[in-house]
mmCIF file of C-alpha atoms in Angstrom:
data_model
loop_
_atom_site.group_PDB
_atom_site.id
_atom_site.type_symbol
_atom_site.label_atom_id
_atom_site.label_comp_id
_atom_site.label_asym_id
_atom_site.label_seq_id
_atom_site.Cartn_x
_atom_site.Cartn_y
_atom_site.Cartn_z
ATOM 1 C CA UNK A 515 -50.026 -126.320 -235.037
ATOM 2 C CA UNK A 516 -52.853 -124.074 -233.951
ATOM 3 C CA UNK A 517 -54.098 -121.409 -236.315
ATOM 4 C CA UNK A 518 -52.537 -118.005 -235.867
ATOM 5 C CA UNK A 519 -53.606 -116.737 -232.445
ATOM 6 C CA UNK A 520 -54.658 -113.147 -232.531
ATOM 7 C CA UNK A 521 -53.132 -112.413 -229.184
ATOM 8 C CA UNK A 522 -49.687 -112.033 -230.689
ATOM 9 C CA UNK A 523 -48.544 -108.566 -229.748
ATOM 10 C CA UNK A 524 -46.039 -108.222 -232.506
ATOM 11 C CA UNK A 525 -48.492 -108.961 -235.259
ATOM 12 C CA UNK A 526 -51.203 -106.836 -233.728
ATOM 13 C CA UNK A 527 -50.197 -103.856 -235.826
ATOM 14 C CA UNK A 528 -53.780 -103.128 -236.833
ATOM 15 C CA UNK A 529 -54.489 -106.569 -238.310
ATOM 16 C CA UNK A 530 -57.766 -108.156 -237.454
ATOM 17 C CA UNK A 531 -57.890 -111.860 -236.865
ATOM 18 C CA UNK A 532 -59.546 -112.420 -240.218
ATOM 19 C CA UNK A 533 -56.815 -110.569 -242.037
ATOM 20 C CA UNK A 534 -54.192 -112.493 -240.176
ATOM 21 C CA UNK A 535 -55.716 -115.805 -241.193
ATOM 22 C CA UNK A 536 -55.824 -114.626 -244.769
ATOM 23 C CA UNK A 537 -52.189 -113.616 -244.666
ATOM 24 C CA UNK A 538 -51.198 -117.086 -243.552
ATOM 25 C CA UNK A 539 -52.795 -118.839 -246.457
ATOM 26 C CA UNK A 540 -49.367 -119.188 -247.913
ATOM 27 C CA UNK A 541 -46.600 -121.289 -246.497
ATOM 28 C CA UNK A 542 -46.419 -121.590 -242.765
ATOM 29 C CA UNK A 543 -43.233 -120.483 -241.151
ATOM 30 C CA UNK A 544 -42.137 -121.383 -237.702
ATOM 31 C CA UNK A 545 -40.194 -118.558 -236.154
ATOM 32 C CA UNK A 546 -40.277 -119.845 -232.641
ATOM 33 C CA UNK A 547 -38.703 -122.655 -230.703
ATOM 34 C CA UNK A 548 -40.876 -125.034 -228.752
ATOM 35 C CA UNK A 549 -40.454 -125.285 -225.051
ATOM 36 C CA UNK A 550 -42.053 -127.315 -222.336
ATOM 37 C CA UNK A 551 -43.335 -125.899 -219.105
ATOM 38 C CA UNK A 552 -41.870 -127.960 -216.323
ATOM 39 C CA UNK A 553 -43.551 -126.313 -213.391
ATOM 40 C CA UNK A 554 -42.972 -123.464 -211.043
ATOM 41 C CA UNK A 555 -39.785 -122.383 -209.430
ATOM 42 C CA UNK A 556 -39.760 -124.281 -206.219
ATOM 43 C CA UNK A 557 -37.904 -125.871 -203.407
ATOM 44 C CA UNK A 558 -38.928 -129.146 -201.860
ATOM 45 C CA UNK A 559 -42.039 -127.903 -200.126
ATOM 46 C CA UNK A 560 -42.495 -124.349 -201.315
ATOM 47 C CA UNK A 561 -43.312 -123.139 -204.773
ATOM 48 C CA UNK A 562 -43.077 -119.655 -206.213
ATOM 49 C CA UNK A 563 -45.658 -119.327 -208.943
ATOM 50 C CA UNK A 564 -44.483 -115.990 -210.278
ATOM 51 C CA UNK A 565 -41.605 -117.759 -212.017
ATOM 52 C CA UNK A 566 -42.004 -120.821 -214.201
ATOM 53 C CA UNK A 567 -39.390 -123.249 -215.349
ATOM 54 C CA UNK A 568 -39.213 -123.935 -219.053
ATOM 55 C CA UNK A 569 -37.221 -126.499 -220.987
ATOM 56 C CA UNK A 570 -36.389 -125.130 -224.437
ATOM 57 C CA UNK A 571 -35.912 -127.761 -227.106
ATOM 58 C CA UNK A 572 -32.330 -128.225 -228.134
ATOM 59 C CA UNK A 573 -30.901 -126.190 -225.288
ATOM 60 C CA UNK A 574 -28.885 -128.381 -223.023
ATOM 61 C CA UNK A 575 -26.344 -126.257 -221.234
ATOM 62 C CA UNK A 576 -26.263 -123.036 -219.286
ATOM 63 C CA UNK A 577 -24.039 -121.439 -221.964
ATOM 64 C CA UNK A 578 -26.564 -122.130 -224.706
ATOM 65 C CA UNK A 579 -29.246 -120.323 -222.720
ATOM 66 C CA UNK A 580 -27.405 -117.004 -223.208
ATOM 67 C CA UNK A 581 -28.812 -116.655 -226.691
ATOM 68 C CA UNK A 582 -32.374 -116.954 -225.391
ATOM 69 C CA UNK A 583 -32.177 -114.490 -222.543
ATOM 70 C CA UNK A 584 -34.812 -111.834 -222.877
ATOM 71 C CA UNK A 585 -36.615 -113.570 -225.697
ATOM 72 C CA UNK A 586 -40.372 -113.398 -225.504
ATOM 73 C CA UNK A 587 -42.453 -116.470 -225.045
ATOM 74 C CA UNK A 588 -46.112 -117.211 -225.317
ATOM 75 C CA UNK A 589 -48.190 -119.860 -223.628
ATOM 76 C CA UNK A 590 -51.110 -120.534 -225.917
ATOM 77 C CA UNK A 591 -54.225 -122.301 -224.834
ATOM 78 C CA UNK A 592 -57.789 -122.787 -225.902
ATOM 79 C CA UNK A 593 -60.858 -121.686 -224.069
ATOM 80 C CA UNK A 594 -64.529 -122.339 -224.631
ATOM 81 C CA UNK A 595 -65.710 -118.789 -225.279
ATOM 82 C CA UNK A 596 -64.352 -116.940 -228.276
ATOM 83 C CA UNK A 597 -62.548 -113.712 -227.648
ATOM 84 C CA UNK A 598 -61.698 -111.465 -230.594
ATOM 85 C CA UNK A 599 -63.106 -114.107 -232.891
ATOM 86 C CA UNK A 600 -60.796 -116.857 -231.782
ATOM 87 C CA UNK A 601 -60.879 -119.534 -229.091
ATOM 88 C CA UNK A 602 -57.124 -119.266 -228.643
ATOM 89 C CA UNK A 603 -55.727 -117.235 -225.821
ATOM 90 C CA UNK A 604 -52.237 -116.481 -224.802
ATOM 91 C CA UNK A 605 -50.108 -115.442 -221.900
ATOM 92 C CA UNK A 606 -46.968 -113.544 -222.776
ATOM 93 C CA UNK A 607 -43.722 -113.826 -220.911
ATOM 94 C CA UNK A 608 -40.014 -113.732 -221.324
ATOM 95 C CA UNK A 609 -36.928 -115.751 -220.588
ATOM 96 C CA UNK A 610 -35.328 -114.392 -217.462
ATOM 97 C CA UNK A 611 -32.285 -116.430 -216.614
ATOM 98 C CA UNK A 612 -30.894 -119.925 -216.725
ATOM 99 C CA UNK A 613 -31.952 -122.411 -214.123
ATOM 100 C CA UNK A 614 -29.230 -124.841 -213.209
ATOM 101 C CA UNK A 615 -26.603 -126.183 -215.552
ATOM 102 C CA UNK A 616 -28.618 -128.151 -218.051
ATOM 103 C CA UNK A 617 -30.347 -125.577 -220.173
ATOM 104 C CA UNK A 618 -33.552 -125.163 -218.208
ATOM 105 C CA UNK A 619 -34.714 -121.609 -218.119
ATOM 106 C CA UNK A 620 -36.626 -119.435 -215.716
ATOM 107 C CA UNK A 621 -39.427 -117.433 -217.218
ATOM 108 C CA UNK A 622 -41.740 -114.766 -215.959
ATOM 109 C CA UNK A 623 -45.111 -114.295 -217.494
ATOM 110 C CA UNK A 624 -47.447 -111.336 -217.474
ATOM 111 C CA UNK A 625 -49.749 -113.283 -215.218
ATOM 112 C CA UNK A 626 -48.661 -116.447 -213.504
ATOM 113 C CA UNK A 627 -49.115 -119.550 -215.561
ATOM 114 C CA UNK A 628 -52.025 -121.736 -214.553
ATOM 115 C CA UNK A 629 -51.104 -125.110 -213.063
ATOM 116 C CA UNK A 630 -52.738 -126.929 -215.933
ATOM 117 C CA UNK A 631 -49.947 -125.561 -218.129
ATOM 118 C CA UNK A 632 -47.416 -127.890 -216.566
ATOM 119 C CA UNK A 633 -46.146 -130.245 -219.210
ATOM 120 C CA UNK A 634 -47.589 -128.227 -222.080
ATOM 121 C CA UNK A 635 -45.901 -126.289 -224.800
ATOM 122 C CA UNK A 636 -44.682 -122.761 -224.865
ATOM 123 C CA UNK A 637 -43.434 -120.836 -227.883
ATOM 124 C CA UNK A 638 -40.099 -119.124 -227.467
ATOM 125 C CA UNK A 639 -39.790 -116.471 -230.127
ATOM 126 C CA UNK A 640 -36.607 -115.163 -231.640
ATOM 127 C CA UNK A 641 -37.293 -111.550 -230.745
ATOM 128 C CA UNK A 642 -36.132 -109.134 -229.290
ATOM 129 C CA UNK A 643 -33.273 -110.078 -231.509
ATOM 130 C CA UNK A 644 -29.665 -109.209 -231.003
ATOM 131 C CA UNK A 645 -28.077 -110.656 -234.123
ATOM 132 C CA UNK B 245 -15.322 -55.650 -219.684
ATOM 133 C CA UNK B 246 -15.814 -58.296 -222.300
ATOM 134 C CA UNK B 247 -18.731 -60.563 -221.438
ATOM 135 C CA UNK B 248 -17.265 -63.702 -219.967
ATOM 136 C CA UNK B 249 -18.729 -67.196 -219.727
ATOM 137 C CA UNK B 250 -19.916 -68.024 -216.217
ATOM 138 C CA UNK B 251 -17.525 -70.447 -214.548
ATOM 139 C CA UNK B 252 -18.824 -73.983 -214.633
ATOM 140 C CA UNK B 253 -17.191 -75.061 -211.398
ATOM 141 C CA UNK B 254 -17.277 -73.127 -208.155
ATOM 142 C CA UNK B 255 -13.906 -72.111 -206.769
ATOM 143 C CA UNK B 256 -15.094 -73.178 -203.352
ATOM 144 C CA UNK B 257 -15.006 -76.961 -203.086
ATOM 145 C CA UNK B 258 -17.630 -78.488 -200.864
ATOM 146 C CA UNK B 259 -16.430 -80.432 -197.870
ATOM 147 C CA UNK B 260 -19.958 -81.452 -197.004
ATOM 148 C CA UNK B 261 -23.037 -80.291 -198.875
ATOM 149 C CA UNK B 262 -23.594 -76.804 -197.491
ATOM 150 C CA UNK B 263 -20.123 -76.307 -196.066
ATOM 151 C CA UNK B 264 -17.439 -74.932 -198.326
ATOM 152 C CA UNK B 265 -13.740 -75.146 -197.747
ATOM 153 C CA UNK B 266 -13.075 -71.421 -197.842
ATOM 154 C CA UNK B 267 -14.513 -68.581 -195.777
ATOM 155 C CA UNK B 268 -16.280 -65.571 -197.206
ATOM 156 C CA UNK B 269 -13.195 -63.382 -196.969
ATOM 157 C CA UNK B 270 -11.038 -66.049 -198.599
ATOM 158 C CA UNK B 271 -13.579 -66.412 -201.421
ATOM 159 C CA UNK B 272 -13.646 -62.640 -201.891
ATOM 160 C CA UNK B 273 -9.961 -62.790 -202.472
ATOM 161 C CA UNK B 274 -10.118 -65.879 -204.720
ATOM 162 C CA UNK B 275 -12.790 -64.386 -206.930
ATOM 163 C CA UNK B 276 -10.654 -61.373 -207.489
ATOM 164 C CA UNK B 277 -13.245 -58.817 -206.420
ATOM 165 C CA UNK B 278 -10.362 -56.789 -204.983
ATOM 166 C CA UNK B 279 -8.800 -56.623 -208.468
ATOM 167 C CA UNK B 280 -12.071 -55.594 -210.092
ATOM 168 C CA UNK B 281 -12.538 -52.892 -207.534
ATOM 169 C CA UNK B 282 -9.025 -51.619 -208.019
ATOM 170 C CA UNK B 283 -9.619 -51.510 -211.763
ATOM 171 C CA UNK B 284 -12.783 -49.463 -211.386
ATOM 172 C CA UNK B 285 -11.516 -46.966 -208.842
ATOM 173 C CA UNK B 286 -12.527 -48.448 -205.546
ATOM 174 C CA UNK B 287 -16.072 -49.577 -206.242
ATOM 175 C CA UNK B 288 -17.476 -52.653 -207.844
ATOM 176 C CA UNK B 289 -18.724 -51.785 -211.348
ATOM 177 C CA UNK B 290 -22.438 -51.542 -211.556
ATOM 178 C CA UNK B 291 -24.967 -50.558 -214.183
ATOM 179 C CA UNK B 292 -28.032 -48.498 -213.595
ATOM 180 C CA UNK B 293 -31.071 -50.709 -213.394
ATOM 181 C CA UNK B 294 -32.981 -51.041 -216.648
ATOM 182 C CA UNK B 295 -36.145 -48.968 -216.712
ATOM 183 C CA UNK B 296 -38.888 -51.229 -215.485
ATOM 184 C CA UNK B 297 -41.663 -52.066 -217.917
ATOM 185 C CA UNK B 298 -44.701 -49.953 -217.107
ATOM 186 C CA UNK B 299 -47.279 -51.847 -215.094
ATOM 187 C CA UNK B 300 -50.464 -52.569 -217.047
ATOM 188 C CA UNK B 301 -52.996 -49.880 -216.231
ATOM 189 C CA UNK B 302 -55.606 -52.058 -214.580
ATOM 190 C CA UNK B 303 -54.375 -55.220 -212.922
ATOM 191 C CA UNK B 304 -57.396 -57.254 -211.911
ATOM 192 C CA UNK B 305 -56.968 -59.562 -208.967
ATOM 193 C CA UNK B 306 -57.128 -63.192 -210.075
ATOM 194 C CA UNK B 307 -60.554 -64.781 -209.900
ATOM 195 C CA UNK B 308 -59.327 -68.030 -208.491
ATOM 196 C CA UNK B 309 -56.778 -68.842 -205.848
ATOM 197 C CA UNK B 310 -56.008 -72.528 -205.504
ATOM 198 C CA UNK B 311 -56.600 -73.817 -202.000
ATOM 199 C CA UNK B 312 -53.226 -75.509 -201.661
ATOM 200 C CA UNK B 313 -49.971 -74.622 -203.253
ATOM 201 C CA UNK B 314 -49.702 -76.865 -206.250
ATOM 202 C CA UNK B 315 -46.224 -77.834 -207.258
ATOM 203 C CA UNK B 316 -45.583 -77.197 -210.924
ATOM 204 C CA UNK B 317 -44.064 -80.309 -212.459
ATOM 205 C CA UNK B 318 -40.486 -79.980 -213.595
ATOM 206 C CA UNK B 319 -40.483 -79.805 -217.398
ATOM 207 C CA UNK B 320 -39.118 -82.913 -219.068
ATOM 208 C CA UNK B 321 -36.258 -81.826 -221.274
ATOM 209 C CA UNK B 322 -35.213 -85.338 -222.156
ATOM 210 C CA UNK B 323 -34.982 -86.030 -225.860
ATOM 211 C CA UNK B 324 -34.713 -89.729 -226.560
ATOM 212 C CA UNK B 325 -32.007 -90.622 -229.051
ATOM 213 C CA UNK B 326 -32.764 -92.940 -231.965
ATOM 214 C CA UNK B 327 -31.919 -96.548 -231.188
ATOM 215 C CA UNK B 328 -28.320 -97.439 -231.843
ATOM 216 C CA UNK B 329 -28.049 -99.462 -235.031
ATOM 217 C CA UNK B 330 -26.480 -102.870 -234.573
ATOM 218 C CA UNK B 331 -23.105 -103.256 -236.229
ATOM 219 C CA UNK B 332 -24.429 -106.158 -238.282
ATOM 220 C CA UNK B 333 -27.053 -103.954 -239.947
ATOM 221 C CA UNK B 334 -25.644 -101.822 -242.750
ATOM 222 C CA UNK B 335 -27.453 -100.379 -245.779
ATOM 223 C CA UNK B 336 -28.033 -103.241 -248.165
ATOM 224 C CA UNK B 337 -28.093 -105.998 -245.581
ATOM 225 C CA UNK B 338 -30.664 -108.712 -246.040
ATOM 226 C CA UNK B 339 -32.804 -108.914 -242.921
ATOM 227 C CA UNK B 340 -35.172 -111.609 -241.746
ATOM 228 C CA UNK B 341 -38.412 -110.299 -240.288
ATOM 229 C CA UNK B 342 -39.324 -112.130 -237.124
ATOM 230 C CA UNK B 343 -42.832 -110.908 -236.509
ATOM 231 C CA UNK B 344 -45.673 -109.063 -238.050
ATOM 232 C CA UNK B 345 -47.521 -109.503 -241.298
ATOM 233 C CA UNK B 346 -44.389 -110.409 -243.232
ATOM 234 C CA UNK B 347 -42.726 -112.625 -240.724
ATOM 235 C CA UNK B 348 -40.136 -114.943 -242.151
ATOM 236 C CA UNK B 349 -39.573 -112.825 -245.216
ATOM 237 C CA UNK B 350 -36.124 -111.798 -246.234
ATOM 238 C CA UNK B 351 -35.968 -108.111 -247.020
ATOM 239 C CA UNK B 352 -33.403 -105.494 -247.895
ATOM 240 C CA UNK B 353 -32.471 -102.840 -245.382
ATOM 241 C CA UNK B 354 -32.248 -99.337 -246.818
ATOM 242 C CA UNK B 355 -31.584 -96.909 -244.018
ATOM 243 C CA UNK B 356 -32.365 -96.027 -240.435
ATOM 244 C CA UNK B 357 -35.040 -93.368 -240.037
ATOM 245 C CA UNK B 358 -34.765 -90.540 -237.500
ATOM 246 C CA UNK B 359 -37.174 -92.321 -235.179
ATOM 247 C CA UNK B 360 -34.787 -95.263 -234.970
ATOM 248 C CA UNK B 361 -36.918 -97.597 -237.058
ATOM 249 C CA UNK B 362 -35.427 -99.321 -240.055
ATOM 250 C CA UNK B 363 -36.620 -98.590 -243.583
ATOM 251 C CA UNK B 364 -36.917 -101.793 -245.574
ATOM 252 C CA UNK B 365 -38.248 -102.954 -248.895
ATOM 253 C CA UNK B 366 -38.933 -106.461 -250.270
ATOM 254 C CA UNK B 367 -38.397 -105.455 -253.065
ATOM 255 C CA UNK B 368 -42.121 -105.536 -253.634
ATOM 256 C CA UNK B 369 -42.130 -107.554 -256.840
ATOM 257 C CA UNK B 370 -39.756 -110.109 -255.374
ATOM 258 C CA UNK B 371 -41.541 -110.948 -252.150
ATOM 259 C CA UNK B 372 -44.471 -108.589 -251.690
ATOM 260 C CA UNK B 373 -42.968 -106.494 -248.926
ATOM 261 C CA UNK B 374 -43.447 -102.781 -249.664
ATOM 262 C CA UNK B 375 -41.456 -99.882 -248.317
ATOM 263 C CA UNK B 376 -41.961 -100.353 -244.648
ATOM 264 C CA UNK B 377 -40.627 -99.456 -241.252
ATOM 265 C CA UNK B 378 -39.581 -102.113 -238.827
ATOM 266 C CA UNK B 379 -38.025 -102.143 -235.412
ATOM 267 C CA UNK B 380 -34.507 -103.470 -235.017
ATOM 268 C CA UNK B 381 -35.534 -105.854 -232.282
ATOM 269 C CA UNK B 382 -37.812 -107.783 -234.614
ATOM 270 C CA UNK B 383 -35.185 -108.407 -237.222
ATOM 271 C CA UNK B 384 -32.261 -110.746 -237.719
ATOM 272 C CA UNK B 385 -29.421 -109.397 -239.829
ATOM 273 C CA UNK B 386 -27.878 -111.905 -242.199
ATOM 274 C CA UNK B 387 -24.423 -111.609 -243.624
ATOM 275 C CA UNK B 388 -25.825 -111.265 -247.144
ATOM 276 C CA UNK B 389 -25.514 -107.786 -248.556
ATOM 277 C CA UNK B 390 -27.132 -106.218 -251.593
ATOM 278 C CA UNK B 391 -25.568 -103.337 -253.437
ATOM 279 C CA UNK B 392 -27.856 -100.348 -252.918
ATOM 280 C CA UNK B 393 -25.578 -97.659 -254.264
ATOM 281 C CA UNK B 394 -28.054 -97.044 -257.063
ATOM 282 C CA UNK B 395 -30.962 -96.431 -254.728
ATOM 283 C CA UNK B 396 -31.928 -92.986 -253.508
ATOM 284 C CA UNK B 397 -33.745 -93.072 -250.198
ATOM 285 C CA UNK B 398 -33.301 -89.484 -249.098
ATOM 286 C CA UNK B 399 -36.926 -88.548 -249.435
ATOM 287 C CA UNK B 400 -38.177 -91.132 -246.947
ATOM 288 C CA UNK B 401 -38.626 -90.247 -243.318
ATOM 289 C CA UNK B 402 -41.115 -91.018 -240.583
ATOM 290 C CA UNK B 403 -43.617 -88.440 -241.805
ATOM 291 C CA UNK B 404 -43.938 -90.384 -245.067
ATOM 292 C CA UNK B 405 -45.345 -93.316 -243.130
ATOM 293 C CA UNK B 406 -47.664 -91.337 -240.877
ATOM 294 C CA UNK B 407 -51.280 -92.438 -240.976
ATOM 295 C CA UNK B 408 -53.757 -90.029 -242.552
ATOM 296 C CA UNK B 409 -55.796 -88.334 -239.882
ATOM 297 C CA UNK B 410 -59.452 -89.242 -240.153
ATOM 298 C CA UNK B 411 -61.485 -86.297 -241.270
ATOM 299 C CA UNK B 412 -63.803 -85.136 -238.493
ATOM 300 C CA UNK B 413 -67.117 -85.759 -240.182
ATOM 301 C CA UNK B 414 -69.873 -83.354 -239.504
ATOM 302 C CA UNK B 415 -72.681 -85.034 -237.660
ATOM 303 C CA UNK B 416 -75.445 -84.079 -240.000
ATOM 304 C CA UNK B 417 -78.597 -86.084 -240.661
ATOM 305 C CA UNK B 418 -77.573 -87.024 -244.153
ATOM 306 C CA UNK B 419 -74.119 -88.241 -243.325
ATOM 307 C CA UNK B 420 -75.483 -90.301 -240.470
ATOM 308 C CA UNK B 421 -77.418 -92.547 -242.794
ATOM 309 C CA UNK B 422 -74.766 -92.689 -245.462
ATOM 310 C CA UNK B 423 -72.424 -95.539 -244.787
ATOM 311 C CA UNK B 424 -68.926 -94.126 -244.696
ATOM 312 C CA UNK B 425 -67.238 -96.395 -247.141
ATOM 313 C CA UNK B 426 -63.937 -94.708 -247.741
ATOM 314 C CA UNK B 427 -61.948 -96.989 -249.907
ATOM 315 C CA UNK B 428 -58.417 -97.074 -248.688
ATOM 316 C CA UNK B 429 -56.655 -96.825 -251.992
ATOM 317 C CA UNK B 430 -52.924 -96.661 -252.070
ATOM 318 C CA UNK B 431 -52.034 -93.288 -253.594
ATOM 319 C CA UNK B 432 -50.212 -93.473 -256.912
ATOM 320 C CA UNK B 433 -47.362 -91.491 -255.379
ATOM 321 C CA UNK B 434 -46.546 -94.348 -253.044
ATOM 322 C CA UNK B 435 -46.644 -96.839 -255.886
ATOM 323 C CA UNK B 436 -44.255 -94.672 -257.855
ATOM 324 C CA UNK B 437 -41.934 -94.318 -254.884
ATOM 325 C CA UNK B 438 -41.912 -98.081 -254.501
ATOM 326 C CA UNK B 439 -40.970 -98.535 -258.151
ATOM 327 C CA UNK B 440 -38.323 -95.859 -257.979
ATOM 328 C CA UNK B 441 -36.631 -97.618 -255.093
ATOM 329 C CA UNK B 442 -37.083 -101.138 -256.381
ATOM 330 C CA UNK B 443 -35.882 -100.846 -259.972
ATOM 331 C CA UNK B 444 -32.211 -100.147 -259.220
ATOM 332 C CA UNK B 445 -32.407 -102.663 -256.371
ATOM 333 C CA UNK B 446 -33.707 -105.436 -258.574
ATOM 334 C CA UNK B 447 -30.927 -104.789 -261.052
ATOM 335 C CA UNK B 448 -28.409 -105.269 -258.291
ATOM 336 C CA UNK B 449 -30.215 -108.391 -257.112
ATOM 337 C CA UNK B 450 -30.335 -109.976 -260.543
ATOM 338 C CA UNK B 451 -26.599 -109.541 -260.784
ATOM 339 C CA UNK B 452 -26.049 -112.008 -257.959
ATOM 340 C CA UNK B 453 -26.778 -115.658 -258.575
ATOM 341 C CA UNK B 454 -29.700 -117.104 -256.600
ATOM 342 C CA UNK B 455 -30.272 -113.843 -254.719
ATOM 343 C CA UNK B 456 -33.704 -113.235 -256.184
ATOM 344 C CA UNK B 457 -34.873 -116.682 -255.223
ATOM 345 C CA UNK B 458 -33.313 -116.253 -251.811
ATOM 346 C CA UNK B 459 -35.223 -113.054 -251.189
ATOM 347 C CA UNK B 460 -38.402 -114.671 -252.396
ATOM 348 C CA UNK B 461 -38.148 -117.519 -249.930
ATOM 349 C CA UNK B 462 -39.254 -117.282 -246.362
ATOM 350 C CA UNK B 463 -37.067 -118.209 -243.460
ATOM 351 C CA UNK B 464 -38.369 -120.925 -241.225
ATOM 352 C CA UNK B 465 -37.071 -123.075 -238.445
ATOM 353 C CA UNK B 466 -37.117 -126.763 -239.119
ATOM 354 C CA UNK B 467 -37.237 -129.706 -236.837
ATOM 355 C CA UNK B 468 -33.860 -130.077 -235.240
ATOM 356 C CA UNK B 469 -32.506 -126.622 -236.092
ATOM 357 C CA UNK B 470 -31.403 -124.708 -233.084
ATOM 358 C CA UNK B 471 -31.390 -120.919 -233.549
ATOM 359 C CA UNK B 472 -28.646 -120.460 -231.014
ATOM 360 C CA UNK B 473 -26.377 -122.565 -233.179
ATOM 361 C CA UNK B 474 -27.329 -120.982 -236.500
ATOM 362 C CA UNK B 475 -24.912 -118.699 -238.229
ATOM 363 C CA UNK B 476 -26.919 -115.984 -239.932
#
């Protein structure tokens, strides 16, 4: 599990990256569900990169996706140059709607996901919460 | 005549915007102007105009005329309402924080502030969360409730949590070279407020078996747990 990325919007309430690392010296908690990026929304020979398809772990039917609608997700990746003191970078997005009947989800990100993200992990957070 | 409220709805329904159903003469009759006139001896009652305020002695012509007529923006009279509190969140509910510095911690909800944010406390000695504001969207409400009847939270509002405005330091030679090391100490008042809220709370928590340990533990997802199947 990568060390706390500083890109997280929710935890950006005036905490520097150093402070964030310090705060996590205790137990690690996972408050997100892992997902896999399957690719872009596409038909046989056309793809629409503004929407990505994501498989959320443990979600196998269209009905189960209802809980995740609107939840924010983050694609986290590493880059060579350090920004804000950390090599980790992130692209934020959210779950838009189900895709098909088997629990795959359509997601839109702030900027389109890069093609190298296909097959990699995405974190689906539990907020904005409705419980 | 007693002052009457202006009618909210026109007596002349619109067939098409700009075209009413009734003619001028019909409207005259409907509005009852004939009755008013009859009451006041043939003429419509009128007051003498109020004496006009005297014009200022010297009215200078404005120095500047804008080249084009600039439209004044319509004033925004919209006052946003505080966010509607979810039915699952009642005073005393244990909430799970989903993001931020204290993510995963289980905290006690005290009340909703006028801005819509939720006022929560750890309590501080139990899990290190002080009196804090949090947004509803970043919180999961559990079905566990703590008895907060002994806690008085009336004095807390959004102004209590406002950041202190930085003093505008005078740019003098001396202050330039002095490093501004203002230690951000928590004022004793805030520490006292925290204690005042927490002491009755902790009493209520101790009364329930395992509750203190529960509040001290963080929530985390484990391998195989699916949040959409969890019952909070």
